[in-house]
Tab-separated table of C-alpha atoms in Angstrom:
chain	number	residue	atom	x	y	z
B	1	MET	CA	219.137	224.859	274.784
B	2	THR	CA	216.621	222.967	276.807
B	3	ILE	CA	218.623	223.549	279.995
B	4	ALA	CA	218.858	227.318	279.342
B	5	ARG	CA	215.115	227.542	278.712
B	6	SER	CA	214.439	225.615	281.892
B	7	ASN	CA	216.656	227.979	283.922
B	8	ARG	CA	214.825	231.004	282.575
B	9	ASN	CA	211.484	229.484	283.501
B	10	GLN	CA	212.735	228.727	286.969
B	11	ARG	CA	213.943	232.287	287.441
B	12	ARG	CA	210.580	233.628	286.274
B	13	LEU	CA	208.829	231.311	288.649
B	14	VAL	CA	211.037	232.395	291.533
B	15	ARG	CA	210.440	236.074	290.711
B	16	GLY	CA	206.689	235.505	290.530
B	17	VAL	CA	206.656	233.647	293.814
B	18	PHE	CA	208.687	236.444	295.393
B	19	LEU	CA	206.372	239.159	294.034
B	20	PHE	CA	203.143	237.455	295.018
B	21	GLY	CA	204.440	235.904	298.189
B	22	CYS	CA	206.498	238.758	299.633
B	23	VAL	CA	206.153	242.065	297.827
B	24	LEU	CA	202.374	241.975	297.309
B	25	PRO	CA	201.508	241.244	300.973
B	26	THR	CA	203.953	243.930	301.997
B	27	LEU	CA	202.268	246.431	299.668
B	28	VAL	CA	198.830	245.429	300.912
B	29	THR	CA	200.000	245.838	304.499
B	30	LEU	CA	201.510	249.243	303.744
B	31	ILE	CA	198.342	250.416	301.978
B	32	ALA	CA	196.126	249.176	304.806
B	33	THR	CA	198.365	250.817	307.389
B	34	THR	CA	198.383	254.081	305.448
B	35	VAL	CA	194.593	254.075	305.083
B	36	ALA	CA	194.101	253.288	308.761
B	37	HIS	CA	196.578	255.970	309.747
B	38	SER	CA	194.875	258.454	307.424
B	39	ARG	CA	191.527	257.644	308.976
B	40	ARG	CA	192.947	258.059	312.444
B	41	SER	CA	194.609	261.315	311.392
B	42	ALA	CA	191.356	262.610	309.867
B	43	SER	CA	189.430	261.617	312.975
B	44	GLU	CA	192.007	263.244	315.222
B	45	ALA	CA	192.014	266.365	313.053
B	46	LEU	CA	188.217	266.505	313.190
B	47	GLU	CA	188.258	266.208	316.972
B	48	GLU	CA	190.915	268.899	317.139
B	49	TRP	CA	188.784	271.276	315.068
B	50	LYS	CA	185.745	270.510	317.223
B	51	SER	CA	187.737	271.237	320.367
B	52	THR	CA	189.007	274.505	318.890
B	53	ILE	CA	185.496	275.690	318.030
B	54	GLU	CA	184.145	274.665	321.422
B	55	PHE	CA	186.950	276.544	323.170
B	56	GLN	CA	186.457	279.692	321.109
B	57	LEU	CA	182.636	279.770	321.285
B	58	GLY	CA	181.828	278.021	324.550
B	59	VAL	CA	179.256	275.642	323.023
B	60	ASN	CA	179.051	271.949	322.218
B	61	VAL	CA	179.808	271.120	318.585
B	62	ASP	CA	178.765	268.174	316.401
B	63	VAL	CA	180.385	267.719	312.963
B	64	LYS	CA	179.317	265.065	310.469
B	65	SER	CA	182.416	265.090	308.236
B	66	MET	CA	185.507	267.025	307.232
B	67	GLN	CA	187.304	267.474	303.938
B	68	PRO	CA	190.418	269.405	302.901
B	69	ALA	CA	190.093	272.721	301.092
B	70	THR	CA	192.389	275.426	299.777
B	71	LEU	CA	194.523	276.660	302.690
B	72	GLY	CA	192.068	275.166	305.161
B	73	VAL	CA	189.299	272.649	305.741
B	74	LEU	CA	185.562	272.277	305.189
B	75	LEU	CA	183.347	271.046	308.009
B	76	ASN	CA	180.038	269.593	306.860
B	77	GLU	CA	176.713	269.463	308.747
B	78	VAL	CA	177.797	271.373	311.861
B	79	THR	CA	175.455	271.700	314.851
B	80	LEU	CA	176.004	274.113	317.742
B	81	ARG	CA	174.347	273.097	321.013
B	82	HIS	CA	173.817	274.853	324.319
B	83	PRO	CA	176.526	273.685	326.764
B	84	GLU	CA	174.049	273.105	329.630
B	85	THR	CA	170.680	272.229	328.106
B	86	GLY	CA	171.934	270.617	324.905
B	87	ALA	CA	169.347	272.579	322.919
B	88	THR	CA	170.183	273.292	319.300
B	89	ILE	CA	171.401	276.854	318.823
B	90	ALA	CA	172.241	276.719	315.121
B	91	GLU	CA	172.700	274.243	312.288
B	92	ILE	CA	175.232	275.110	309.580
B	93	ARG	CA	175.419	273.289	306.280
B	94	GLN	CA	179.127	273.973	305.784
B	95	ILE	CA	181.930	275.916	307.490
B	96	TYR	CA	185.162	276.913	305.791
B	97	LEU	CA	188.099	277.425	308.180
B	98	ALA	CA	191.545	278.723	307.322
B	99	ARG	CA	194.321	280.683	308.956
B	100	ALA	CA	196.314	283.353	307.143
B	101	ALA	CA	199.485	284.890	308.495
B	102	LYS	CA	198.428	288.561	308.430
B	103	ARG	CA	194.639	288.350	308.212
B	104	GLY	CA	194.317	285.868	311.039
B	105	TRP	CA	191.456	283.408	311.019
B	106	ILE	CA	189.043	283.202	308.085
B	107	VAL	CA	185.673	281.660	308.943
B	108	GLU	CA	182.814	281.353	306.470
B	109	CYS	CA	179.450	279.832	307.419
B	110	ARG	CA	177.239	278.734	304.551
B	111	TYR	CA	173.476	278.372	304.949
B	112	PRO	CA	173.192	278.559	308.738
B	113	THR	CA	169.777	278.047	310.341
B	114	ILE	CA	169.343	279.700	313.741
B	115	GLU	CA	166.777	279.171	316.471
B	116	SER	CA	165.505	282.691	317.147
B	117	GLU	CA	165.217	282.226	320.924
B	118	HIS	CA	168.997	281.713	321.024
B	119	PHE	CA	169.874	285.064	319.412
B	120	PRO	CA	170.922	286.498	322.812
B	121	HIS	CA	173.256	283.528	323.332
B	122	LEU	CA	174.911	284.146	319.954
B	123	TRP	CA	175.291	287.829	320.792
B	124	ASN	CA	176.864	286.936	324.136
B	125	MET	CA	179.309	284.676	322.308
B	126	LEU	CA	180.395	287.642	320.181
B	127	THR	CA	180.638	290.133	323.051
B	128	ASP	CA	182.456	287.655	325.310
B	129	HIS	CA	185.026	287.140	322.573
B	130	PHE	CA	185.194	290.885	322.022
B	131	THR	CA	185.815	291.587	325.725
B	132	ASN	CA	188.306	288.697	326.117
B	133	ARG	CA	186.012	286.776	328.464
B	134	ARG	CA	186.104	283.686	326.258
B	135	GLY	CA	188.506	282.140	323.777
B	136	SER	CA	191.952	283.383	322.804
B	137	VAL	CA	192.728	286.879	324.043
B	138	ASP	CA	194.551	287.712	320.796
B	139	TRP	CA	191.968	286.266	318.384
B	140	THR	CA	192.030	288.180	315.121
B	141	GLY	CA	190.147	287.307	312.001
B	142	THR	CA	187.170	287.683	309.695
B	143	PHE	CA	183.830	285.942	310.005
B	144	ALA	CA	181.259	285.783	307.214
B	145	ALA	CA	177.866	284.124	306.913
B	146	THR	CA	175.642	283.808	303.857
B	147	ASN	CA	171.937	283.017	303.570
B	148	ILE	CA	171.160	283.068	307.289
B	149	THR	CA	167.637	281.862	308.045
B	150	TRP	CA	165.574	281.787	311.226
B	151	ASN	CA	161.960	281.351	312.231
B	152	ASP	CA	160.412	283.678	314.794
B	153	GLY	CA	157.431	281.372	315.293
B	154	GLU	CA	155.290	283.121	312.708
B	155	GLN	CA	157.470	283.725	309.665
B	156	LEU	CA	160.705	282.540	308.064
B	157	HIS	CA	163.314	285.279	307.646
B	158	THR	CA	166.509	285.386	305.597
B	159	LEU	CA	169.599	287.552	305.932
B	160	PRO	CA	171.593	287.289	302.684
B	161	GLN	CA	174.969	288.233	304.122
B	162	LEU	CA	176.737	289.201	307.314
B	163	GLN	CA	180.406	289.981	307.849
B	164	CYS	CA	182.385	290.593	311.010
B	165	ALA	CA	186.024	291.652	311.298
B	166	MET	CA	187.685	291.606	314.725
B	167	ARG	CA	191.082	292.911	315.758
B	168	HIS	CA	192.726	292.728	319.183
B	169	ASP	CA	195.757	294.337	320.743
B	170	ARG	CA	196.893	294.930	324.301
B	171	SER	CA	194.941	298.136	324.938
B	172	SER	CA	191.891	297.833	322.695
B	173	SER	CA	189.652	295.639	320.579
B	174	ARG	CA	187.726	296.586	317.466
B	175	CYS	CA	184.862	294.759	315.806
B	176	ILE	CA	183.118	295.914	312.610
B	177	LEU	CA	179.913	294.099	311.704
B	178	THR	CA	178.045	294.734	308.438
B	179	TYR	CA	174.842	293.140	307.202
B	180	SER	CA	172.074	293.584	304.650
B	181	HIS	CA	168.656	291.969	304.490
B	182	GLU	CA	166.482	290.903	301.590
B	183	GLU	CA	165.035	294.283	300.616
B	184	GLN	CA	168.237	296.238	301.209
B	185	ASP	CA	170.826	297.317	298.670
B	186	ALA	CA	173.835	295.061	299.244
B	187	THR	CA	176.188	297.920	298.311
B	188	GLN	CA	174.905	299.987	301.280
B	189	PRO	CA	174.826	297.558	304.198
B	190	ALA	CA	174.057	298.489	307.775
B	191	ARG	CA	177.126	298.859	309.964
B	192	LEU	CA	177.822	298.270	313.646
B	193	THR	CA	181.227	299.303	314.994
B	194	MET	CA	182.304	298.284	318.499
B	195	VAL	CA	185.477	299.565	320.155
B	196	ARG	CA	186.719	298.314	323.523
B	197	SER	CA	189.313	300.476	325.294
B	198	ARG	CA	191.360	299.074	328.168
B	199	PRO	CA	193.362	301.831	329.903
B	200	MET	CA	196.227	300.501	331.972
B	201	GLN	CA	195.392	302.660	335.034
B	202	THR	CA	193.184	300.074	336.659
B	203	SER	CA	193.456	301.692	340.097
B	204	SER	CA	191.470	304.783	339.065
B	205	LYS	CA	187.994	305.275	337.725
B	206	ASP	CA	189.407	306.397	334.393
B	207	GLY	CA	191.070	303.020	334.101
B	208	MET	CA	187.819	301.058	333.799
B	209	PRO	CA	187.274	299.416	330.390
B	210	THR	CA	184.950	301.338	328.084
B	211	THR	CA	182.932	300.010	325.148
B	212	SER	CA	181.632	302.266	322.378
B	213	TYR	CA	178.958	301.252	319.865
B	214	GLU	CA	178.100	303.040	316.633
B	215	TRP	CA	175.166	301.629	314.674
B	216	THR	CA	174.150	303.081	311.316
B	217	THR	CA	171.403	301.749	309.063
B	218	SER	CA	169.923	303.647	306.133
B	219	HIS	CA	167.379	300.934	305.365
B	220	PRO	CA	164.640	300.262	307.966
B	221	LEU	CA	165.485	297.314	310.201
B	222	PRO	CA	162.482	295.341	311.550
B	223	LEU	CA	162.607	295.796	315.318
B	224	HIS	CA	160.893	292.499	316.093
B	225	TRP	CA	164.155	290.872	314.973
B	226	LEU	CA	165.682	292.345	318.142
B	227	SER	CA	162.851	291.382	320.494
B	228	SER	CA	164.878	288.430	321.822
B	229	TRP	CA	167.361	290.939	323.261
B	230	MET	CA	164.792	293.566	324.274
B	231	PRO	CA	161.313	292.133	324.891
B	232	GLU	CA	160.017	295.719	325.298
B	233	LEU	CA	160.303	296.128	321.514
B	234	LYS	CA	157.322	293.800	321.087
B	235	ARG	CA	155.143	296.648	322.344
B	236	LEU	CA	155.944	298.587	319.163
B	237	GLY	CA	154.166	296.023	316.988
B	238	LYS	CA	155.250	293.552	314.329
B	239	GLU	CA	155.692	296.137	311.570
B	240	ALA	CA	157.841	298.628	313.509
B	241	SER	CA	161.255	299.387	312.018
B	242	PHE	CA	164.203	301.692	312.727
B	243	ALA	CA	166.486	303.647	310.421
B	244	GLY	CA	169.128	306.091	311.580
B	245	THR	CA	172.238	306.315	313.741
B	246	MET	CA	172.828	305.408	317.366
B	247	ASN	CA	175.993	305.988	319.395
B	248	VAL	CA	176.341	304.362	322.809
B	249	LYS	CA	179.164	304.431	325.352
B	250	VAL	CA	179.258	302.001	328.266
B	251	VAL	CA	181.778	302.219	331.109
B	252	GLU	CA	182.369	298.958	332.971
B	253	GLY	CA	180.251	298.924	336.113
B	254	GLU	CA	178.217	301.994	335.144
B	255	GLY	CA	175.196	302.802	332.989
B	256	SER	CA	175.166	303.662	329.319
B	257	SER	CA	175.234	307.085	327.682
B	258	GLY	CA	174.504	307.872	324.093
B	259	GLU	CA	172.668	309.629	321.292
B	260	LEU	CA	170.024	308.475	318.821
B	261	ILE	CA	169.055	310.246	315.604
B	262	GLY	CA	166.587	308.520	313.324
B	263	SER	CA	163.031	307.332	312.910
B	264	ILE	CA	160.867	304.496	314.168
B	265	ARG	CA	158.125	303.760	311.639
B	266	GLN	CA	154.894	301.781	311.625
B	267	VAL	CA	154.462	301.720	315.399
B	268	ASP	CA	151.220	299.966	316.381
B	269	LEU	CA	149.410	302.429	318.658
B	270	ALA	CA	146.997	299.822	319.989
B	271	GLU	CA	149.893	297.555	320.954
B	272	LEU	CA	151.889	300.416	322.442
B	273	VAL	CA	149.137	302.227	324.356
B	274	SER	CA	145.904	300.275	324.682
B	275	ARG	CA	147.441	296.942	325.655
B	276	ALA	CA	149.408	298.523	328.509
B	277	PHE	CA	146.723	301.063	329.451
B	278	PRO	CA	143.303	299.475	328.823
B	279	HIS	CA	141.483	302.643	329.883
B	280	HIS	CA	142.867	304.313	326.732
B	281	VAL	CA	141.664	303.238	323.293
B	282	VAL	CA	143.965	304.106	320.400
B	283	TYR	CA	143.999	302.462	316.979
B	284	GLY	CA	146.276	303.129	314.045
B	285	SER	CA	149.991	303.340	313.395
B	286	CYS	CA	152.451	306.188	313.772
B	287	ASP	CA	155.939	307.277	312.784
B	288	VAL	CA	158.247	308.854	315.359
B	289	GLU	CA	161.087	311.068	314.129
B	290	PHE	CA	163.902	311.732	316.599
B	291	SER	CA	166.010	314.717	315.617
B	292	ARG	CA	167.798	314.217	318.934
B	293	LEU	CA	167.597	311.784	321.835
B	294	LEU	CA	170.324	311.966	324.476
B	295	TRP	CA	170.766	309.939	327.647
B	296	GLN	CA	173.346	309.809	330.435
B	297	ASN	CA	173.759	306.893	332.853
B	298	ASN	CA	170.560	305.270	331.540
B	299	ARG	CA	168.530	308.482	332.074
B	300	MET	CA	167.178	310.683	329.290
B	301	THR	CA	168.676	314.180	329.279
B	302	ALA	CA	167.261	315.690	326.068
B	303	VAL	CA	164.791	314.811	323.326
B	304	ASP	CA	163.386	316.547	320.245
B	305	GLY	CA	161.079	314.869	317.796
B	306	LYS	CA	157.720	314.551	316.127
B	307	LEU	CA	154.980	311.925	316.107
B	308	THR	CA	152.813	311.541	313.013
B	309	SER	CA	149.821	309.230	312.659
B	310	ARG	CA	147.152	308.814	309.971
B	311	ASN	CA	143.715	307.231	309.831
B	312	GLY	CA	143.087	306.050	313.362
B	313	LEU	CA	140.881	306.339	316.404
B	314	VAL	CA	141.370	307.756	319.873
B	315	GLY	CA	139.015	307.603	322.828
B	316	ARG	CA	138.073	305.309	325.685
B	317	SER	CA	136.415	301.928	325.866
B	318	GLN	CA	132.709	301.624	326.633
B	319	ALA	CA	133.523	299.801	329.861
B	320	GLU	CA	135.796	302.612	330.969
B	321	ALA	CA	133.180	305.208	330.064
B	322	ALA	CA	130.593	303.692	332.431
B	323	SER	CA	129.682	306.387	334.952
B	324	ILE	CA	129.977	305.775	338.690
B	325	ASP	CA	128.783	308.566	340.972
B	326	GLY	CA	128.719	310.865	338.001
B	327	ARG	CA	132.384	310.224	337.136
B	328	PRO	CA	133.640	307.641	334.659
B	329	LYS	CA	135.691	305.124	336.644
B	330	SER	CA	137.848	302.289	335.369
B	331	ARG	CA	138.207	298.888	336.953
B	332	TYR	CA	141.700	299.987	338.006
B	333	GLY	CA	140.279	302.796	340.136
B	334	LEU	CA	141.287	305.379	337.529
B	335	VAL	CA	139.101	308.023	336.009
B	336	GLY	CA	138.309	306.738	332.541
B	337	ARG	CA	139.372	309.768	330.533
B	338	SER	CA	140.772	309.433	327.040
B	339	LEU	CA	144.228	310.542	326.015
B	340	LEU	CA	142.745	313.739	324.625
B	341	GLU	CA	140.897	314.561	327.828
B	342	ALA	CA	143.885	313.730	330.038
B	343	ALA	CA	146.257	315.799	327.887
B	344	SER	CA	145.692	318.748	330.209
B	345	HIS	CA	148.357	317.190	332.437
B	346	VAL	CA	151.012	318.126	329.867
B	347	GLY	CA	149.669	321.545	328.912
B	348	LEU	CA	147.452	320.517	325.985
B	349	GLU	CA	143.842	321.667	325.919
B	350	ILE	CA	140.812	320.613	323.892
B	351	PRO	CA	139.208	323.586	322.122
B	352	ALA	CA	135.602	324.220	323.113
B	353	GLY	CA	133.054	322.123	321.278
B	354	VAL	CA	135.501	319.694	319.700
B	355	PHE	CA	135.392	316.557	321.784
B	356	LYS	CA	131.777	315.459	322.131
B	357	LEU	CA	131.982	311.689	321.779
B	358	PRO	CA	133.789	308.945	323.732
B	359	THR	CA	135.834	308.212	320.606
B	360	TYR	CA	137.100	310.328	317.759
B	361	ARG	CA	138.264	309.184	314.330
B	362	PHE	CA	141.094	311.157	312.810
B	363	THR	CA	142.810	311.317	309.454
B	364	LYS	CA	146.034	312.825	310.732
B	365	ILE	CA	147.758	313.495	314.042
B	366	SER	CA	150.935	315.535	314.257
B	367	LEU	CA	152.523	316.085	317.662
B	368	GLU	CA	155.919	317.653	318.297
B	369	PHE	CA	157.717	317.068	321.593
B	370	HIS	CA	160.768	318.607	323.224
B	371	GLY	CA	162.438	317.712	326.496
B	372	LEU	CA	165.432	318.728	328.588
B	373	ASP	CA	166.229	316.861	331.797
B	374	ASP	CA	162.894	316.555	333.647
B	375	SER	CA	161.023	319.225	331.639
B	376	LEU	CA	158.785	318.444	328.663
B	377	ARG	CA	156.971	320.608	326.146
B	378	PHE	CA	154.493	319.542	323.494
B	379	GLY	CA	153.913	321.729	320.449
B	380	ASP	CA	155.932	323.457	317.761
B	381	GLU	CA	158.065	326.566	318.162
B	382	ASN	CA	155.027	328.858	318.179
B	383	ASP	CA	152.894	326.686	320.492
B	384	VAL	CA	150.168	326.434	317.861
B	385	VAL	CA	148.104	323.431	316.819
B	386	VAL	CA	149.818	320.224	317.880
B	387	VAL	CA	147.215	317.704	316.734
B	388	GLY	CA	145.344	317.791	313.451
B	389	GLY	CA	142.057	315.914	313.285
B	390	ASP	CA	139.836	315.104	310.334
B	391	GLU	CA	139.975	316.151	306.694
B	392	ASN	CA	138.881	319.626	307.769
B	393	ASP	CA	142.003	319.868	309.941
B	394	THR	CA	139.923	320.115	313.095
B	395	ARG	CA	142.034	321.088	316.065
B	396	LEU	CA	141.793	318.365	318.659
B	397	LEU	CA	144.444	319.783	320.976
B	398	VAL	CA	146.193	323.118	321.270
B	399	ALA	CA	149.100	324.104	323.474
B	400	SER	CA	148.106	326.078	326.539
B	401	GLY	CA	151.492	327.773	326.766
B	402	ARG	CA	152.422	326.372	330.153
B	403	GLY	CA	155.295	323.988	330.660
B	404	SER	CA	155.233	320.410	331.813
B	405	ASP	CA	157.544	317.754	333.195
B	406	THR	CA	158.123	314.023	333.034
B	407	ALA	CA	155.942	313.312	336.075
B	408	ALA	CA	153.029	315.062	334.352
B	409	PHE	CA	153.665	312.943	331.266
B	410	LEU	CA	153.300	309.791	333.349
B	411	ARG	CA	150.076	311.134	334.846
B	412	TRP	CA	148.869	311.695	331.289
B	413	LEU	CA	149.222	307.964	330.639
B	414	VAL	CA	147.719	306.996	334.014
B	415	PRO	CA	145.497	309.984	334.841
B	416	ASP	CA	143.801	310.994	338.077
B	417	THR	CA	145.520	308.606	340.432
B	418	GLN	CA	146.183	309.356	344.068
B	419	HIS	CA	149.929	309.153	343.443
B	420	GLN	CA	151.933	312.146	342.308
B	421	VAL	CA	153.993	309.826	340.096
B	422	PRO	CA	151.972	306.718	339.203
B	423	ALA	CA	153.756	303.534	340.253
B	424	THR	CA	152.478	300.789	337.954
B	425	ASP	CA	154.021	297.921	336.039
B	426	GLN	CA	153.024	299.517	332.749
B	427	ILE	CA	155.253	302.552	333.238
B	428	GLY	CA	158.134	300.814	334.999
B	429	ALA	CA	160.432	301.122	331.980
B	430	LEU	CA	159.545	304.804	331.550
B	431	THR	CA	160.209	305.690	335.179
B	432	SER	CA	163.640	304.065	334.964
B	433	PHE	CA	164.537	305.977	331.768
B	434	LEU	CA	162.996	309.419	332.320
B	435	GLN	CA	164.500	311.952	334.697
B	436	LEU	CA	161.792	312.599	337.267
B	437	PRO	CA	161.509	315.965	339.043
B	438	ALA	CA	163.054	316.359	342.465
B	439	VAL	CA	160.799	316.765	345.498
B	440	GLN	CA	160.088	320.443	346.096
B	441	PRO	CA	159.658	321.423	349.789
B	442	GLN	CA	156.750	323.637	350.760
B	443	GLY	CA	159.009	326.329	352.253
B	444	THR	CA	162.631	327.260	352.122
B	445	GLU	CA	163.053	328.051	355.856
B	446	LEU	CA	164.484	325.245	357.913
B	447	HIS	CA	162.250	324.683	360.974
B	448	VAL	CA	163.852	323.189	364.089
B	449	PRO	CA	161.327	322.115	366.751
B	450	ALA	CA	161.793	323.465	370.291
B	451	VAL	CA	162.927	320.673	372.580
B	452	ARG	CA	163.250	320.995	376.411
B	453	LEU	CA	166.570	319.591	377.462
B	454	GLY	CA	167.230	318.446	381.023
B	455	SER	CA	169.836	316.544	383.010
B	456	PRO	CA	169.395	312.818	382.774
B	457	GLU	CA	168.584	311.127	386.066
B	458	SER	CA	169.097	307.683	387.457
B	459	SER	CA	166.285	305.547	388.761
B	460	ASP	CA	166.547	307.078	392.282
B	461	GLY	CA	166.434	310.644	391.030
B	462	THR	CA	170.160	311.373	391.428
B	463	PRO	CA	171.515	313.406	388.507
B	464	LEU	CA	173.911	311.462	386.311
B	465	VAL	CA	175.750	314.683	385.463
B	466	PRO	CA	177.049	316.785	388.440
B	467	PRO	CA	175.398	320.217	388.588
B	468	SER	CA	177.488	323.209	387.690
B	469	PRO	CA	178.379	325.876	390.338
B	470	SER	CA	175.943	328.280	388.754
B	471	HIS	CA	173.092	325.952	389.696
B	472	GLY	CA	173.747	326.203	393.476
B	473	GLY	CA	175.493	322.927	394.213
B	474	THR	CA	178.718	324.544	395.393
B	475	ASP	CA	176.881	327.182	397.436
B	476	ARG	CA	175.165	324.497	399.495
B	477	GLU	CA	178.480	322.803	400.227
B	478	GLU	CA	180.027	326.090	401.350
B	479	SER	CA	177.073	326.908	403.607
B	480	ASN	CA	177.509	323.595	405.362
């Protein structure tokens, strides 16, 4: 009995020693190895995701941590940096990444914060991907971002949602981008559709890649959001917004052509006119309705619209109204006439007895404009009153009935210069967009001046060209 109990105790002791001395260290080693391998695998996976994002976007990427998610992964505290300067482009609280068989990549950015000066860089990232200049040439997927915020230096802005779907094939690419901002109905978002066509006939002009843009927004979009792309939009003022439709077609290596139908509202007249042309004083805001605006190869070909402004002022500054030799001169060497006085350049006349003061306060201005190629006409269909004045509807300008052109319009902005078409920095953008009239010769008859032609001679007077028999050379030889 005692011996049997002793044997059982010995076996238990041996088992315990084996478990604690062999099995337990082995388990600890296996667990430690597994944890270390998992950490290395997670670190390698994180580096692989960082490399993938850097390759696709062309930026430097910092990621704080990564965790698994349904069908994909979550990247936490992601920072995108400029590849050359290292400046922060965007900070994203969390990115969800997954890859579906048919839908392609699924990317969702949550709470991104963007530095507004890097908007053009982000746009270039999208267009480079769209035109196969960066990343995988067959990248297909859906991108979404929620609660996008940025600071333009004066105010914090938020875009609740943005979605982008991109599809590629051998001959074309398509990208559909939708967005809505804070005051917009989320069920009616703005839409931008981009289509890239790549004909295979690369040896001909028709084979050049072509990109088409169609932008539709029913809710006014603040234009200062786009000032990073187009600094000229700052001249419209901080409250200016656009609503409508724009179609643009760009052929690789050529200019753009397109059509715009819509309205630009709350344009700051002082910012648009007086800042660029100090000799003109205009205060107030206006709305510009474009029923049609067409351009071809970056040049306007047709325009129809109407400008409406309420409760403002038009005139000239006191400094510009100072008289020199009986004529008001500006410090730019221009005659200091107001926009109303200089409107005669475009066929608009001031009725007698209306404009008596250097400045005029108005309650409403309504001005229609129509253009085709280099011709312009201001006024409605009947050429009646084009500008309404005070509460009594005083006529400030009436159409004279004669036509005008784009060069005259530029002289309206910079009047009474010695140049037929004023060449100033202020109108540089206009001169590059408007079709200017061709130079008209004084007469149609081609005049060729009479020139006396003679035989060229050498330095000793000997003709370089032998004289013909009719000039007597042969007769002299025969007489000898």
